[in-house]
Amino acid sequence: RMAGVGALAVIAGVLGTGVAATVDVARTAPGVHAEANRHRSLVDTLGALDVRNVRGGYWTCNRLTYATGENVLCAVVDDDLTPGFDRLPAYRREVSADPDAAWVAPAGSPLAAQLDERLGAESGTLDVVTVAGWRIYLPRR
């Protein structure tokens, strides 16, 4: 009888944990979908602008190269605009060789703040396109 009560308690605990996890996932799903849509807008905009090489933060670069099937290559930069950790050094070489390489940063991020400061200091150097929570900095031609 005690074993049955113990087994029932374990089953109830497992079911309760499953319900709590399901509720948590259901609650966060809209935010995850919204972020995916913002990222899709970034990818679509880079394609429309015919941008193939960019510089951005570590996670931005990894996600961009994956989402575009490496049609967009990205060199990682830290928030102070210094080179960051690239998973593939060939990406940095390709981006460095492209005089039209863009910069990509989430709006409101420290990287965007650095680029905005650079834009102000060197007025006329970069054009800015803002799309769905992202800022794309394009060299002026």
Coordinates of N, CA and C in Angstrom, one line a residue:
R1 N 0.8 -1.2 0.0 CA 0.0 0.0 0.0 C 0.9 1.3 0.0
M2 N 1.9 1.3 0.8 CA 2.8 2.4 0.8 C 3.5 2.6 -0.5
A3 N 3.9 1.5 -1.2 CA 4.5 1.6 -2.5 C 3.6 2.2 -3.5
G4 N 2.3 1.9 -3.4 CA 1.3 2.5 -4.3 C 1.2 4.0 -4.1
V5 N 1.1 4.4 -2.9 CA 1.0 5.8 -2.5 C 2.3 6.5 -3.0
G6 N 3.4 5.9 -2.8 CA 4.7 6.6 -3.3 C 4.7 6.7 -4.8
A7 N 4.3 5.6 -5.5 CA 4.3 5.6 -7.0 C 3.3 6.7 -7.5
L8 N 2.1 6.8 -6.8 CA 1.1 7.8 -7.2 C 1.7 9.2 -7.0
A9 N 2.4 9.4 -5.9 CA 3.0 10.7 -5.7 C 4.1 11.1 -6.8
V10 N 4.9 10.1 -7.2 CA 5.8 10.3 -8.2 C 5.2 10.7 -9.5
I11 N 4.1 9.9 -9.9 CA 3.4 10.2 -11.1 C 2.7 11.6 -11.1
A12 N 2.2 11.9 -9.9 CA 1.6 13.3 -9.8 C 2.6 14.4 -9.9
G13 N 3.8 14.1 -9.4 CA 4.9 15.1 -9.5 C 5.3 15.3 -11.0
V14 N 5.5 14.2 -11.7 CA 5.9 14.2 -13.1 C 4.8 14.9 -13.9
L15 N 3.6 14.6 -13.7 CA 2.5 15.2 -14.5 C 2.4 16.7 -14.1
G16 N 2.6 17.1 -12.9 CA 2.6 18.5 -12.5 C 3.7 19.3 -13.1
T17 N 4.9 18.7 -13.2 CA 6.0 19.3 -13.8 C 5.8 19.5 -15.3
G18 N 5.2 18.4 -15.9 CA 4.9 18.5 -17.4 C 3.9 19.6 -17.7
V19 N 2.9 19.7 -16.8 CA 1.9 20.8 -17.1 C 2.5 22.2 -16.9
A20 N 3.3 22.3 -15.9 CA 4.0 23.6 -15.6 C 4.9 24.0 -16.8
A21 N 5.6 23.0 -17.3 CA 6.5 23.3 -18.4 C 5.7 23.6 -19.7
T22 N 4.6 23.0 -19.9 CA 3.8 23.2 -21.1 C 3.2 24.6 -21.0
V23 N 2.7 25.0 -19.8 CA 2.2 26.4 -19.6 C 3.2 27.4 -19.9
D24 N 4.5 27.2 -19.4 CA 5.6 28.1 -19.6 C 5.9 28.3 -21.1
V25 N 5.9 27.2 -21.8 CA 6.2 27.2 -23.3 C 5.1 28.0 -24.0
A26 N 3.9 27.7 -23.7 CA 2.7 28.4 -24.3 C 2.8 29.9 -24.0
R27 N 3.2 30.3 -22.9 CA 3.3 31.7 -22.5 C 4.4 32.4 -23.3
T28 N 5.5 31.7 -23.5 CA 6.6 32.4 -24.2 C 6.6 32.3 -25.7
A29 N 5.7 31.4 -26.3 CA 5.7 31.2 -27.7 C 5.4 32.5 -28.5
P30 N 4.5 33.4 -28.2 CA 4.4 34.6 -29.0 C 5.6 35.4 -29.1
G31 N 6.4 35.6 -28.0 CA 7.6 36.3 -28.1 C 8.7 35.7 -29.0
V32 N 8.7 34.3 -28.9 CA 9.7 33.6 -29.8 C 9.3 33.8 -31.2
H33 N 8.0 33.7 -31.5 CA 7.6 33.9 -32.9 C 7.8 35.3 -33.4
A34 N 7.6 36.3 -32.5 CA 7.9 37.7 -32.9 C 9.4 37.9 -33.2
E35 N 10.2 37.3 -32.4 CA 11.7 37.5 -32.6 C 12.1 36.8 -33.9
A36 N 11.5 35.6 -34.2 CA 11.7 35.0 -35.5 C 11.3 35.8 -36.7
N37 N 10.2 36.5 -36.5 CA 9.7 37.3 -37.6 C 10.6 38.6 -37.8
R38 N 11.1 39.1 -36.7 CA 12.0 40.2 -36.8 C 13.3 39.8 -37.5
H39 N 13.8 38.6 -37.2 CA 15.0 38.1 -37.8 C 14.7 37.8 -39.3
R40 N 13.6 37.3 -39.6 CA 13.2 37.1 -41.0 C 13.2 38.4 -41.8
S41 N 12.7 39.4 -41.2 CA 12.7 40.8 -41.8 C 14.1 41.3 -42.1
L42 N 15.0 41.0 -41.1 CA 16.4 41.4 -41.3 C 17.0 40.6 -42.5
V43 N 16.8 39.3 -42.6 CA 17.3 38.5 -43.7 C 16.7 39.0 -45.0
D44 N 15.4 39.2 -45.0 CA 14.8 39.6 -46.3 C 15.3 41.0 -46.7
T45 N 15.5 41.9 -45.8 CA 16.0 43.3 -46.1 C 17.4 43.2 -46.6
L46 N 18.3 42.4 -46.0 CA 19.6 42.2 -46.5 C 19.6 41.7 -48.0
G47 N 18.7 40.7 -48.2 CA 18.6 40.2 -49.6 C 18.1 41.3 -50.6
A48 N 17.1 42.1 -50.2 CA 16.6 43.1 -51.0 C 17.7 44.2 -51.3
L49 N 18.5 44.4 -50.3 CA 19.6 45.4 -50.5 C 20.8 44.8 -51.2
D50 N 20.8 43.5 -51.5 CA 21.9 42.8 -52.2 C 23.1 42.8 -51.3
V51 N 23.0 42.7 -50.0 CA 24.1 42.7 -49.1 C 24.5 41.2 -48.9
R52 N 25.8 40.9 -49.2 CA 26.3 39.6 -49.0 C 27.3 39.4 -47.9
N53 N 27.9 40.5 -47.5 CA 28.9 40.5 -46.4 C 28.6 41.6 -45.4
V54 N 28.6 41.1 -44.1 CA 28.3 42.0 -43.0 C 29.3 41.8 -41.8
R55 N 29.3 42.7 -40.9 CA 29.9 42.6 -39.6 C 28.9 42.8 -38.6
G56 N 28.9 42.0 -37.5 CA 27.9 42.0 -36.5 C 28.4 41.2 -35.2
G57 N 27.5 41.2 -34.3 CA 27.8 40.5 -33.0 C 27.9 39.0 -33.3
Y58 N 28.4 38.2 -32.3 CA 28.6 36.8 -32.4 C 27.4 36.1 -32.8
W59 N 26.3 36.2 -32.0 CA 25.1 35.5 -32.2 C 24.4 36.0 -33.5
T60 N 24.5 37.3 -33.8 CA 23.9 37.8 -35.0 C 24.5 37.1 -36.2
C61 N 25.9 37.0 -36.2 CA 26.6 36.4 -37.3 C 26.2 34.9 -37.5
N62 N 26.2 34.2 -36.4 CA 25.9 32.8 -36.5 C 24.5 32.6 -37.0
R63 N 23.6 33.3 -36.6 CA 22.2 33.2 -37.0 C 22.0 33.6 -38.4
L64 N 22.6 34.7 -38.8 CA 22.5 35.2 -40.2 C 23.1 34.2 -41.2
T65 N 24.3 33.7 -40.9 CA 24.9 32.7 -41.9 C 24.1 31.5 -42.0
Y66 N 23.6 31.0 -40.9 CA 22.7 29.8 -40.9 C 21.4 30.1 -41.7
A67 N 20.7 31.2 -41.3 CA 19.4 31.4 -41.9 C 19.5 31.7 -43.4
T68 N 20.6 32.1 -43.9 CA 20.8 32.4 -45.3 C 21.5 31.3 -46.1
G69 N 21.8 30.2 -45.4 CA 22.5 29.2 -46.1 C 23.9 29.7 -46.6
E70 N 24.5 30.5 -45.8 CA 25.8 31.2 -46.1 C 25.8 32.1 -47.4
N71 N 24.6 32.5 -47.7 CA 24.5 33.6 -48.8 C 24.9 34.9 -48.2
V72 N 24.8 35.1 -46.9 CA 25.3 36.3 -46.3 C 26.4 35.8 -45.4
L73 N 27.6 36.3 -45.5 CA 28.8 35.9 -44.7 C 29.0 37.1 -43.7
C74 N 29.4 36.7 -42.5 CA 29.5 37.7 -41.4 C 30.8 37.5 -40.6
A75 N 31.4 38.6 -40.4 CA 32.6 38.7 -39.5 C 32.2 39.2 -38.2
V76 N 32.6 38.5 -37.1 CA 32.2 38.9 -35.8 C 33.0 40.1 -35.3
V77 N 32.3 41.1 -34.7 CA 32.9 42.2 -34.0 C 32.4 42.3 -32.6
D78 N 33.2 42.8 -31.7 CA 32.8 43.0 -30.4 C 32.1 44.4 -30.3
D79 N 31.5 44.7 -29.1 CA 30.8 46.0 -29.0 C 31.7 47.2 -29.2
D80 N 33.0 47.1 -29.1 CA 33.9 48.2 -29.3 C 34.4 48.2 -30.7
L81 N 33.8 47.4 -31.6 CA 34.1 47.4 -33.1 C 35.4 46.7 -33.4
T82 N 36.0 46.0 -32.4 CA 37.2 45.2 -32.6 C 36.8 43.8 -33.1
P83 N 37.7 43.1 -33.8 CA 37.4 41.8 -34.3 C 37.0 40.8 -33.1
G84 N 36.0 40.1 -33.4 CA 35.6 39.1 -32.4 C 36.0 37.7 -32.8
F85 N 35.3 36.7 -32.2 CA 35.6 35.3 -32.5 C 34.8 34.8 -33.7
D86 N 35.4 34.5 -34.8 CA 34.8 33.9 -35.9 C 34.9 32.4 -35.9
R87 N 33.8 31.7 -36.1 CA 33.9 30.3 -36.2 C 34.7 29.8 -37.4
L88 N 34.5 30.6 -38.5 CA 35.3 30.2 -39.7 C 36.1 31.5 -40.1
P89 N 37.4 31.4 -40.0 CA 38.3 32.6 -40.4 C 38.1 33.0 -41.8
A90 N 37.6 32.1 -42.7 CA 37.4 32.5 -44.1 C 36.3 33.6 -44.2
Y91 N 35.4 33.6 -43.3 CA 34.3 34.6 -43.3 C 35.0 36.0 -43.1
R92 N 35.9 36.1 -42.2 CA 36.5 37.4 -41.9 C 37.3 37.9 -43.1
R93 N 38.0 37.0 -43.8 CA 38.8 37.3 -45.0 C 37.9 37.8 -46.1
E94 N 36.8 37.1 -46.3 CA 35.8 37.5 -47.3 C 35.2 38.9 -47.0
V95 N 34.8 39.1 -45.8 CA 34.1 40.4 -45.4 C 35.1 41.5 -45.5
S96 N 36.3 41.3 -45.0 CA 37.4 42.3 -45.0 C 37.7 42.7 -46.4
A97 N 37.6 41.8 -47.4 CA 38.0 42.1 -48.8 C 36.8 42.9 -49.5
D98 N 35.7 43.0 -48.9 CA 34.5 43.6 -49.5 C 34.4 45.1 -49.0
P99 N 34.6 46.1 -49.9 CA 34.5 47.5 -49.4 C 33.1 47.9 -49.2
D100 N 32.1 47.1 -49.7 CA 30.7 47.4 -49.5 C 30.1 46.6 -48.3
A101 N 30.9 45.9 -47.5 CA 30.4 45.2 -46.4 C 29.6 46.1 -45.4
A102 N 28.5 45.6 -45.0 CA 27.6 46.4 -44.1 C 27.9 46.0 -42.6
W103 N 27.3 46.7 -41.7 CA 27.3 46.4 -40.3 C 25.9 46.1 -39.9
V104 N 25.6 45.2 -39.0 CA 24.3 44.8 -38.6 C 24.3 44.8 -37.0
A105 N 23.3 45.5 -36.4 CA 23.3 45.5 -35.0 C 21.8 45.6 -34.5
P106 N 21.5 44.9 -33.4 CA 20.1 45.1 -32.9 C 20.0 46.5 -32.4
A107 N 18.8 47.1 -32.7 CA 18.6 48.5 -32.3 C 18.7 48.6 -30.8
G108 N 19.3 49.6 -30.3 CA 19.5 49.8 -28.9 C 20.6 49.0 -28.2
S109 N 21.3 48.3 -29.0 CA 22.4 47.5 -28.4 C 23.7 48.3 -28.3
P110 N 24.6 47.9 -27.5 CA 25.9 48.6 -27.3 C 26.6 48.7 -28.7
L111 N 26.5 47.7 -29.5 CA 27.1 47.7 -30.9 C 26.5 48.8 -31.7
A112 N 25.2 48.9 -31.7 CA 24.5 50.0 -32.4 C 24.9 51.4 -31.9
A113 N 25.0 51.5 -30.6 CA 25.4 52.8 -30.0 C 26.8 53.2 -30.5
Q114 N 27.7 52.2 -30.6 CA 29.1 52.5 -31.1 C 29.0 52.9 -32.6
L115 N 28.2 52.2 -33.3 CA 28.1 52.5 -34.8 C 27.4 53.9 -34.9
D116 N 26.4 54.2 -34.1 CA 25.7 55.5 -34.2 C 26.7 56.6 -33.8
E117 N 27.6 56.4 -32.9 CA 28.6 57.3 -32.5 C 29.6 57.5 -33.7
R118 N 30.0 56.4 -34.3 CA 30.9 56.5 -35.4 C 30.2 57.2 -36.6
L119 N 28.9 57.0 -36.8 CA 28.2 57.7 -37.8 C 28.2 59.2 -37.6
G120 N 28.0 59.6 -36.3 CA 28.0 61.0 -36.0 C 29.3 61.6 -36.2
A121 N 30.4 60.9 -35.8 CA 31.7 61.4 -35.9 C 32.2 61.5 -37.4
E122 N 31.8 60.6 -38.2 CA 32.2 60.6 -39.6 C 31.0 60.8 -40.5
S123 N 30.3 61.8 -40.3 CA 29.0 62.1 -41.0 C 29.2 61.9 -42.5
G124 N 28.3 61.1 -43.1 CA 28.4 60.9 -44.5 C 29.1 59.6 -44.9
T125 N 29.6 58.9 -43.9 CA 30.3 57.6 -44.2 C 29.3 56.4 -44.3
L126 N 28.3 56.4 -43.5 CA 27.3 55.3 -43.5 C 25.9 55.7 -43.7
D127 N 25.1 54.9 -44.4 CA 23.7 55.1 -44.5 C 23.1 54.1 -43.5
V128 N 22.0 54.4 -42.9 CA 21.4 53.5 -41.9 C 20.0 53.1 -42.4
V129 N 19.7 51.8 -42.4 CA 18.4 51.3 -42.7 C 17.9 50.6 -41.4
T130 N 16.8 51.0 -40.9 CA 16.2 50.4 -39.7 C 15.0 49.5 -40.1
V131 N 15.1 48.3 -39.6 CA 14.0 47.3 -39.9 C 13.8 46.4 -38.7
A132 N 12.6 46.4 -38.3 CA 12.1 45.4 -37.3 C 13.1 45.2 -36.1
G133 N 13.5 46.3 -35.5 CA 14.4 46.1 -34.3 C 15.9 45.9 -34.7
W134 N 16.2 46.1 -35.9 CA 17.6 46.0 -36.4 C 18.1 47.3 -37.0
R135 N 19.4 47.5 -37.0 CA 19.9 48.6 -37.7 C 21.0 48.1 -38.7
I136 N 20.9 48.4 -39.9 CA 21.8 48.0 -41.0 C 22.6 49.2 -41.4
Y137 N 23.9 49.2 -41.3 CA 24.7 50.3 -41.6 C 25.4 50.0 -42.9
L138 N 25.1 50.8 -44.0 CA 25.6 50.6 -45.3 C 26.7 51.6 -45.7
P139 N 27.8 51.2 -46.2 CA 28.8 52.2 -46.6 C 28.2 53.1 -47.8
R140 N 28.4 54.4 -47.7 CA 27.9 55.2 -48.8 C 28.9 55.0 -50.0
R141 N 28.3 55.0 -51.2 CA 29.0 54.9 -52.4 C 29.2 56.2 -53.1

